[in-house]
Amino acid sequence: MLNNPQKTKDAIVQWIRDYMEENGPGCSIVVGVSGGKDSTVTSSIVIRALGTPSILHLYGNTTLEFPETLRYIDRFKAANRRTPVITAQNTDKNFFDMCDIVGPPSRVKRWCCTIFKTGAITHKIERTFPGRRILTFYGIRRSESVSRSKYERETESPKISKQIVFSPIIDWLDADVWLYMLSTGIDFNDAYRLGYTRVGCWCCPNNNQRSQFLSRIYMKEESKKWHDFLCKAD
């Protein structure tokens, strides 16, 4: 855990302010939100750093969200009336129909993320800010996975031209995120209270057995439908 999360938070706030003063003019500012704890904390820190709640938030609805995630996003909108929130969602394709065509996603072949998450977000950004230079804040952390351990705090997006991606809490651990949320009292996704450790797609192939077990309890119909589909696919 970081030696002093409060000091680190203050350092990040000042770092964002300094960077924005030098590089922010002319950029369209976006905060990417998923409904998870990391993007929740990132949103709070960015709003604190920039001194205004009027920062566009982009929520990527994968169509495979936990019910608690949808309720959290609704609560966030209601509690933050001055913060504009737009949604990116692929309404042209259905997850189960795509599974019939290309097969269920796996850890090796995770096509669902491209179609229902990054693809939808890319299209939304390109339609909302045609030709504009974009600065997007994401709640990515190196400790989340081996692949993300190689990420930089600031990168040029490989998928969206003219987009700079910032990850303010990239060096934070889970404990640092929870300390921030509990010490500030900000609202967060109730799925964590049910025992989930991550709240992306409820049937993500990267979910561990604990998440799958919890989904059989709290999402019985969806889990049975997914189980029956996988058995049929085999």
PDB file of C-alpha atoms in Angstrom:
ATOM      1  CA  MET A   1       0.000   0.000   0.000  1.00  0.00           C
ATOM      2  CA  LEU A   2       1.135   3.561  -0.613  1.00  0.00           C
ATOM      3  CA  ASN A   3       2.842   5.139   2.391  1.00  0.00           C
ATOM      4  CA  ASN A   4       0.483   8.103   2.515  1.00  0.00           C
ATOM      5  CA  PRO A   5      -2.636   7.854   0.311  1.00  0.00           C
ATOM      6  CA  GLN A   6      -3.789  11.357   1.343  1.00  0.00           C
ATOM      7  CA  LYS A   7      -0.478  12.901   0.336  1.00  0.00           C
ATOM      8  CA  THR A   8      -0.508  10.879  -2.885  1.00  0.00           C
ATOM      9  CA  LYS A   9      -4.035  12.074  -3.636  1.00  0.00           C
ATOM     10  CA  ASP A  10      -2.984  15.687  -3.096  1.00  0.00           C
ATOM     11  CA  ALA A  11       0.082  15.144  -5.293  1.00  0.00           C
ATOM     12  CA  ILE A  12      -2.091  13.728  -8.076  1.00  0.00           C
ATOM     13  CA  VAL A  13      -4.539  16.628  -7.780  1.00  0.00           C
ATOM     14  CA  GLN A  14      -1.688  19.123  -8.114  1.00  0.00           C
ATOM     15  CA  TRP A  15      -0.132  17.145 -10.939  1.00  0.00           C
ATOM     16  CA  ILE A  16      -3.414  17.225 -12.888  1.00  0.00           C
ATOM     17  CA  ARG A  17      -3.718  20.975 -12.321  1.00  0.00           C
ATOM     18  CA  ASP A  18      -0.170  21.638 -13.495  1.00  0.00           C
ATOM     19  CA  TYR A  19      -0.591  19.459 -16.564  1.00  0.00           C
ATOM     20  CA  MET A  20      -3.925  21.005 -17.500  1.00  0.00           C
ATOM     21  CA  GLU A  21      -2.505  24.505 -17.188  1.00  0.00           C
ATOM     22  CA  GLU A  22       0.198  23.636 -19.688  1.00  0.00           C
ATOM     23  CA  ASN A  23      -1.554  21.202 -22.019  1.00  0.00           C
ATOM     24  CA  GLY A  24      -5.292  21.478 -21.367  1.00  0.00           C
ATOM     25  CA  PRO A  25      -6.217  24.521 -23.467  1.00  0.00           C
ATOM     26  CA  GLY A  26      -7.866  23.411 -26.691  1.00  0.00           C
ATOM     27  CA  CYS A  27      -8.644  19.908 -25.395  1.00  0.00           C
ATOM     28  CA  SER A  28     -12.061  18.386 -24.860  1.00  0.00           C
ATOM     29  CA  ILE A  29     -11.975  16.821 -21.386  1.00  0.00           C
ATOM     30  CA  VAL A  30     -13.665  13.469 -20.735  1.00  0.00           C
ATOM     31  CA  VAL A  31     -13.791  11.163 -17.703  1.00  0.00           C
ATOM     32  CA  GLY A  32     -14.401   7.531 -18.595  1.00  0.00           C
ATOM     33  CA  VAL A  33     -16.667   5.775 -16.097  1.00  0.00           C
ATOM     34  CA  SER A  34     -17.612   2.109 -15.855  1.00  0.00           C
ATOM     35  CA  GLY A  35     -19.482   2.058 -12.560  1.00  0.00           C
ATOM     36  CA  GLY A  36     -16.517   0.398 -10.862  1.00  0.00           C
ATOM     37  CA  LYS A  37     -14.532   1.675  -7.896  1.00  0.00           C
ATOM     38  CA  ASP A  38     -11.485   2.817  -9.892  1.00  0.00           C
ATOM     39  CA  SER A  39     -13.370   5.082 -12.264  1.00  0.00           C
ATOM     40  CA  THR A  40     -15.471   6.312  -9.326  1.00  0.00           C
ATOM     41  CA  VAL A  41     -12.319   7.484  -7.533  1.00  0.00           C
ATOM     42  CA  THR A  42     -10.845   8.907 -10.735  1.00  0.00           C
ATOM     43  CA  SER A  43     -13.990  10.965 -11.320  1.00  0.00           C
ATOM     44  CA  SER A  44     -13.822  12.355  -7.791  1.00  0.00           C
ATOM     45  CA  ILE A  45     -10.135  13.274  -8.070  1.00  0.00           C
ATOM     46  CA  VAL A  46     -10.469  14.918 -11.492  1.00  0.00           C
ATOM     47  CA  ILE A  47     -13.452  17.009 -10.373  1.00  0.00           C
ATOM     48  CA  ARG A  48     -11.506  18.012  -7.266  1.00  0.00           C
ATOM     49  CA  ALA A  49      -8.428  18.912  -9.308  1.00  0.00           C
ATOM     50  CA  LEU A  50     -10.243  20.958 -11.936  1.00  0.00           C
ATOM     51  CA  GLY A  51     -12.522  22.639  -9.409  1.00  0.00           C
ATOM     52  CA  THR A  52     -15.742  22.084 -11.340  1.00  0.00           C
ATOM     53  CA  PRO A  53     -18.291  19.285 -11.620  1.00  0.00           C
ATOM     54  CA  SER A  54     -19.122  20.303 -15.208  1.00  0.00           C
ATOM     55  CA  ILE A  55     -16.814  17.743 -16.796  1.00  0.00           C
ATOM     56  CA  LEU A  56     -18.235  15.382 -19.377  1.00  0.00           C
ATOM     57  CA  HIS A  57     -18.411  11.762 -18.160  1.00  0.00           C
ATOM     58  CA  LEU A  58     -18.687   8.913 -20.654  1.00  0.00           C
ATOM     59  CA  TYR A  59     -20.253   5.679 -19.415  1.00  0.00           C
ATOM     60  CA  GLY A  60     -19.660   2.571 -21.500  1.00  0.00           C
ATOM     61  CA  ASN A  61     -22.697   0.292 -21.153  1.00  0.00           C
ATOM     62  CA  THR A  62     -21.588  -3.124 -22.407  1.00  0.00           C
ATOM     63  CA  THR A  63     -25.196  -4.458 -22.247  1.00  0.00           C
ATOM     64  CA  LEU A  64     -23.798  -7.075 -19.818  1.00  0.00           C
ATOM     65  CA  GLU A  65     -23.795  -4.847 -16.759  1.00  0.00           C
ATOM     66  CA  PHE A  66     -24.641  -5.840 -13.214  1.00  0.00           C
ATOM     67  CA  PRO A  67     -28.048  -4.478 -12.147  1.00  0.00           C
ATOM     68  CA  GLU A  68     -26.198  -2.747  -9.298  1.00  0.00           C
ATOM     69  CA  THR A  69     -23.995  -0.963 -11.830  1.00  0.00           C
ATOM     70  CA  LEU A  70     -26.979   0.477 -13.677  1.00  0.00           C
ATOM     71  CA  ARG A  71     -28.491   1.589 -10.386  1.00  0.00           C
ATOM     72  CA  TYR A  72     -25.195   3.187  -9.339  1.00  0.00           C
ATOM     73  CA  ILE A  73     -24.969   5.151 -12.610  1.00  0.00           C
ATOM     74  CA  ASP A  74     -28.541   6.363 -12.076  1.00  0.00           C
ATOM     75  CA  ARG A  75     -27.641   7.447  -8.529  1.00  0.00           C
ATOM     76  CA  PHE A  76     -24.531   9.236  -9.773  1.00  0.00           C
ATOM     77  CA  LYS A  77     -26.570  11.182 -12.328  1.00  0.00           C
ATOM     78  CA  ALA A  78     -29.183  12.109  -9.734  1.00  0.00           C
ATOM     79  CA  ALA A  79     -26.581  13.228  -7.183  1.00  0.00           C
ATOM     80  CA  ASN A  80     -24.435  15.102  -9.702  1.00  0.00           C
ATOM     81  CA  ARG A  81     -26.874  17.146 -11.751  1.00  0.00           C
ATOM     82  CA  ARG A  82     -24.140  19.496 -12.947  1.00  0.00           C
ATOM     83  CA  THR A  83     -22.015  16.658 -14.297  1.00  0.00           C
ATOM     84  CA  PRO A  84     -23.076  15.681 -17.832  1.00  0.00           C
ATOM     85  CA  VAL A  85     -23.065  11.917 -18.384  1.00  0.00           C
ATOM     86  CA  ILE A  86     -23.423  10.396 -21.842  1.00  0.00           C
ATOM     87  CA  THR A  87     -23.650   6.685 -22.614  1.00  0.00           C
ATOM     88  CA  ALA A  88     -21.820   4.655 -25.228  1.00  0.00           C
ATOM     89  CA  GLN A  89     -23.666   1.455 -26.095  1.00  0.00           C
ATOM     90  CA  ASN A  90     -23.774  -0.891 -29.063  1.00  0.00           C
ATOM     91  CA  THR A  91     -27.469  -1.120 -29.879  1.00  0.00           C
ATOM     92  CA  ASP A  92     -26.955  -2.858 -33.231  1.00  0.00           C
ATOM     93  CA  LYS A  93     -25.718  -6.219 -31.977  1.00  0.00           C
ATOM     94  CA  ASN A  94     -26.900  -8.713 -29.379  1.00  0.00           C
ATOM     95  CA  PHE A  95     -24.353 -10.578 -27.248  1.00  0.00           C
ATOM     96  CA  PHE A  96     -25.971 -14.011 -27.528  1.00  0.00           C
ATOM     97  CA  ASP A  97     -26.490 -13.624 -31.284  1.00  0.00           C
ATOM     98  CA  MET A  98     -22.792 -12.831 -31.656  1.00  0.00           C
ATOM     99  CA  CYS A  99     -21.915 -15.876 -29.537  1.00  0.00           C
ATOM    100  CA  ASP A 100     -23.912 -18.008 -31.973  1.00  0.00           C
ATOM    101  CA  ILE A 101     -21.885 -16.596 -34.863  1.00  0.00           C
ATOM    102  CA  VAL A 102     -18.320 -16.478 -33.536  1.00  0.00           C
ATOM    103  CA  GLY A 103     -18.537 -18.635 -30.415  1.00  0.00           C
ATOM    104  CA  PRO A 104     -18.500 -17.645 -26.726  1.00  0.00           C
ATOM    105  CA  PRO A 105     -15.697 -15.265 -25.732  1.00  0.00           C
ATOM    106  CA  SER A 106     -12.724 -16.658 -23.841  1.00  0.00           C
ATOM    107  CA  ARG A 107      -9.604 -15.308 -22.186  1.00  0.00           C
ATOM    108  CA  VAL A 108      -7.724 -16.030 -25.406  1.00  0.00           C
ATOM    109  CA  LYS A 109     -10.416 -14.729 -27.761  1.00  0.00           C
ATOM    110  CA  ARG A 110     -12.176 -11.877 -25.951  1.00  0.00           C
ATOM    111  CA  TRP A 111     -13.945 -10.339 -28.953  1.00  0.00           C
ATOM    112  CA  CYS A 112     -16.808  -9.052 -26.795  1.00  0.00           C
ATOM    113  CA  CYS A 113     -14.732  -6.174 -25.387  1.00  0.00           C
ATOM    114  CA  THR A 114     -14.030  -4.771 -28.852  1.00  0.00           C
ATOM    115  CA  ILE A 115     -17.637  -4.977 -29.999  1.00  0.00           C
ATOM    116  CA  PHE A 116     -19.518  -4.021 -26.843  1.00  0.00           C
ATOM    117  CA  LYS A 117     -17.066  -1.790 -24.954  1.00  0.00           C
ATOM    118  CA  THR A 118     -14.083  -0.179 -26.686  1.00  0.00           C
ATOM    119  CA  GLY A 119     -15.785  -0.144 -30.075  1.00  0.00           C
ATOM    120  CA  ALA A 120     -18.908   1.561 -28.735  1.00  0.00           C
ATOM    121  CA  ILE A 121     -16.836   4.083 -26.755  1.00  0.00           C
ATOM    122  CA  THR A 122     -14.648   4.857 -29.789  1.00  0.00           C
ATOM    123  CA  HIS A 123     -17.665   5.509 -31.994  1.00  0.00           C
ATOM    124  CA  LYS A 124     -19.289   7.716 -29.353  1.00  0.00           C
ATOM    125  CA  ILE A 125     -16.164   9.828 -28.886  1.00  0.00           C
ATOM    126  CA  GLU A 126     -15.628  10.217 -32.622  1.00  0.00           C
ATOM    127  CA  ARG A 127     -19.241  11.310 -33.132  1.00  0.00           C
ATOM    128  CA  THR A 128     -19.222  13.658 -30.127  1.00  0.00           C
ATOM    129  CA  PHE A 129     -15.846  15.300 -30.805  1.00  0.00           C
ATOM    130  CA  PRO A 130     -15.197  15.101 -34.558  1.00  0.00           C
ATOM    131  CA  GLY A 131     -11.664  16.277 -35.252  1.00  0.00           C
ATOM    132  CA  ARG A 132     -11.137  17.558 -31.702  1.00  0.00           C
ATOM    133  CA  ARG A 133      -8.133  16.883 -29.470  1.00  0.00           C
ATOM    134  CA  ILE A 134      -9.380  14.831 -26.513  1.00  0.00           C
ATOM    135  CA  LEU A 135      -7.958  14.303 -23.052  1.00  0.00           C
ATOM    136  CA  THR A 136      -9.576  11.303 -21.357  1.00  0.00           C
ATOM    137  CA  PHE A 137      -9.120  10.303 -17.723  1.00  0.00           C
ATOM    138  CA  TYR A 138      -9.415   6.574 -16.989  1.00  0.00           C
ATOM    139  CA  GLY A 139      -9.243   4.599 -13.734  1.00  0.00           C
ATOM    140  CA  ILE A 140      -6.641   2.130 -14.981  1.00  0.00           C
ATOM    141  CA  ARG A 141      -4.237   0.690 -12.383  1.00  0.00           C
ATOM    142  CA  ARG A 142      -1.055  -1.317 -12.948  1.00  0.00           C
ATOM    143  CA  SER A 143      -1.834  -3.778 -10.135  1.00  0.00           C
ATOM    144  CA  GLU A 144      -5.017  -4.964 -11.884  1.00  0.00           C
ATOM    145  CA  SER A 145      -3.271  -7.389 -14.243  1.00  0.00           C
ATOM    146  CA  VAL A 146       0.019  -8.385 -15.824  1.00  0.00           C
ATOM    147  CA  SER A 147      -0.852  -6.617 -19.082  1.00  0.00           C
ATOM    148  CA  ARG A 148      -1.806  -3.383 -17.317  1.00  0.00           C
ATOM    149  CA  SER A 149       1.391  -3.456 -15.261  1.00  0.00           C
ATOM    150  CA  LYS A 150       3.153  -2.237 -18.397  1.00  0.00           C
ATOM    151  CA  TYR A 151       0.836   0.762 -18.945  1.00  0.00           C
ATOM    152  CA  GLU A 152       2.092   4.333 -18.726  1.00  0.00           C
ATOM    153  CA  ARG A 153       0.315   7.113 -16.850  1.00  0.00           C
ATOM    154  CA  GLU A 154      -0.004   9.137 -20.060  1.00  0.00           C
ATOM    155  CA  THR A 155      -0.388   7.549 -23.499  1.00  0.00           C
ATOM    156  CA  GLU A 156      -1.608   8.326 -26.982  1.00  0.00           C
ATOM    157  CA  SER A 157      -4.674   6.200 -27.673  1.00  0.00           C
ATOM    158  CA  PRO A 158      -3.929   3.470 -30.250  1.00  0.00           C
ATOM    159  CA  LYS A 159      -7.617   3.340 -31.211  1.00  0.00           C
ATOM    160  CA  ILE A 160      -8.785   6.968 -31.247  1.00  0.00           C
ATOM    161  CA  SER A 161      -6.779   9.593 -33.099  1.00  0.00           C
ATOM    162  CA  LYS A 162      -6.014  12.831 -31.248  1.00  0.00           C
ATOM    163  CA  GLN A 163      -6.849  11.226 -27.900  1.00  0.00           C
ATOM    164  CA  ILE A 164      -4.526  11.381 -24.911  1.00  0.00           C
ATOM    165  CA  VAL A 165      -5.315   8.885 -22.155  1.00  0.00           C
ATOM    166  CA  PHE A 166      -4.455   9.783 -18.552  1.00  0.00           C
ATOM    167  CA  SER A 167      -4.568   7.308 -15.671  1.00  0.00           C
ATOM    168  CA  PRO A 168      -4.196   9.373 -12.460  1.00  0.00           C
ATOM    169  CA  ILE A 169      -4.339   6.438 -10.023  1.00  0.00           C
ATOM    170  CA  ILE A 170      -2.235   4.046 -12.085  1.00  0.00           C
ATOM    171  CA  ASP A 171       0.088   3.267  -9.151  1.00  0.00           C
ATOM    172  CA  TRP A 172      -2.654   2.779  -6.534  1.00  0.00           C
ATOM    173  CA  LEU A 173      -3.497  -0.584  -5.019  1.00  0.00           C
ATOM    174  CA  ASP A 174      -6.975  -1.862  -4.090  1.00  0.00           C
ATOM    175  CA  ALA A 175      -6.436  -0.747  -0.501  1.00  0.00           C
ATOM    176  CA  ASP A 176      -5.631   2.803  -1.601  1.00  0.00           C
ATOM    177  CA  VAL A 177      -8.826   3.001  -3.629  1.00  0.00           C
ATOM    178  CA  TRP A 178     -10.924   1.758  -0.708  1.00  0.00           C
ATOM    179  CA  LEU A 179      -9.218   4.092   1.741  1.00  0.00           C
ATOM    180  CA  TYR A 180     -10.033   7.030  -0.501  1.00  0.00           C
ATOM    181  CA  MET A 181     -13.682   6.056  -0.926  1.00  0.00           C
ATOM    182  CA  LEU A 182     -14.295   5.271   2.739  1.00  0.00           C
ATOM    183  CA  SER A 183     -12.464   8.362   3.976  1.00  0.00           C
ATOM    184  CA  THR A 184     -14.322  10.705   1.611  1.00  0.00           C
ATOM    185  CA  GLY A 185     -17.697   8.991   1.949  1.00  0.00           C
ATOM    186  CA  ILE A 186     -18.435   8.952  -1.783  1.00  0.00           C
ATOM    187  CA  ASP A 187     -21.081   6.596  -3.117  1.00  0.00           C
ATOM    188  CA  PHE A 188     -20.012   3.398  -4.876  1.00  0.00           C
ATOM    189  CA  ASN A 189     -21.429   0.362  -6.632  1.00  0.00           C
ATOM    190  CA  ASP A 190     -23.412  -1.940  -4.314  1.00  0.00           C
ATOM    191  CA  ALA A 191     -22.104  -5.011  -6.153  1.00  0.00           C
ATOM    192  CA  TYR A 192     -19.007  -4.727  -3.970  1.00  0.00           C
ATOM    193  CA  ARG A 193     -21.194  -5.115  -0.913  1.00  0.00           C
ATOM    194  CA  LEU A 194     -22.445  -8.410  -2.348  1.00  0.00           C
ATOM    195  CA  GLY A 195     -18.884  -9.717  -2.433  1.00  0.00           C
ATOM    196  CA  TYR A 196     -17.787  -9.007  -6.008  1.00  0.00           C
ATOM    197  CA  THR A 197     -14.223  -7.751  -6.399  1.00  0.00           C
ATOM    198  CA  ARG A 198     -14.727  -6.407  -9.926  1.00  0.00           C
ATOM    199  CA  VAL A 199     -17.852  -5.130 -11.617  1.00  0.00           C
ATOM    200  CA  GLY A 200     -17.270  -5.267 -15.347  1.00  0.00           C
ATOM    201  CA  CYS A 201     -19.389  -7.605 -17.462  1.00  0.00           C
ATOM    202  CA  TRP A 202     -21.097 -10.101 -15.177  1.00  0.00           C
ATOM    203  CA  CYS A 203     -20.202 -13.051 -17.477  1.00  0.00           C
ATOM    204  CA  CYS A 204     -16.684 -11.914 -18.426  1.00  0.00           C
ATOM    205  CA  PRO A 205     -14.335 -14.871 -19.117  1.00  0.00           C
ATOM    206  CA  ASN A 206     -11.797 -13.150 -16.851  1.00  0.00           C
ATOM    207  CA  ASN A 207     -14.106 -13.415 -13.838  1.00  0.00           C
ATOM    208  CA  ASN A 208     -12.876 -15.745 -11.127  1.00  0.00           C
ATOM    209  CA  GLN A 209     -14.832 -18.626  -9.614  1.00  0.00           C
ATOM    210  CA  ARG A 210     -15.952 -16.448  -6.717  1.00  0.00           C
ATOM    211  CA  SER A 211     -17.672 -14.027  -9.110  1.00  0.00           C
ATOM    212  CA  GLN A 212     -19.290 -16.889 -10.997  1.00  0.00           C
ATOM    213  CA  PHE A 213     -20.552 -18.359  -7.718  1.00  0.00           C
ATOM    214  CA  LEU A 214     -22.004 -15.004  -6.622  1.00  0.00           C
ATOM    215  CA  SER A 215     -23.718 -14.524  -9.973  1.00  0.00           C
ATOM    216  CA  ARG A 216     -25.479 -17.873  -9.556  1.00  0.00           C
ATOM    217  CA  ILE A 217     -26.898 -16.426  -6.336  1.00  0.00           C
ATOM    218  CA  TYR A 218     -27.702 -12.840  -7.314  1.00  0.00           C
ATOM    219  CA  MET A 219     -28.296 -13.252 -11.062  1.00  0.00           C
ATOM    220  CA  LYS A 220     -29.999 -16.624 -11.211  1.00  0.00           C
ATOM    221  CA  GLU A 221     -31.892 -16.228 -14.489  1.00  0.00           C
ATOM    222  CA  GLU A 222     -28.973 -14.686 -16.382  1.00  0.00           C
ATOM    223  CA  SER A 223     -26.533 -17.282 -15.029  1.00  0.00           C
ATOM    224  CA  LYS A 224     -28.815 -20.172 -15.986  1.00  0.00           C
ATOM    225  CA  LYS A 225     -29.293 -18.751 -19.476  1.00  0.00           C
ATOM    226  CA  TRP A 226     -25.521 -18.408 -19.889  1.00  0.00           C
ATOM    227  CA  HIS A 227     -24.873 -21.892 -18.463  1.00  0.00           C
ATOM    228  CA  ASP A 228     -27.442 -23.467 -20.789  1.00  0.00           C
ATOM    229  CA  PHE A 229     -25.988 -21.612 -23.768  1.00  0.00           C
ATOM    230  CA  LEU A 230     -22.442 -22.798 -22.990  1.00  0.00           C
ATOM    231  CA  CYS A 231     -23.631 -26.383 -22.571  1.00  0.00           C
ATOM    232  CA  LYS A 232     -25.405 -26.193 -25.916  1.00  0.00           C
ATOM    233  CA  ALA A 233     -22.318 -24.658 -27.530  1.00  0.00           C
ATOM    234  CA  ASP A 234     -20.171 -27.564 -26.317  1.00  0.00           C
TER     235      ASP A 234
END
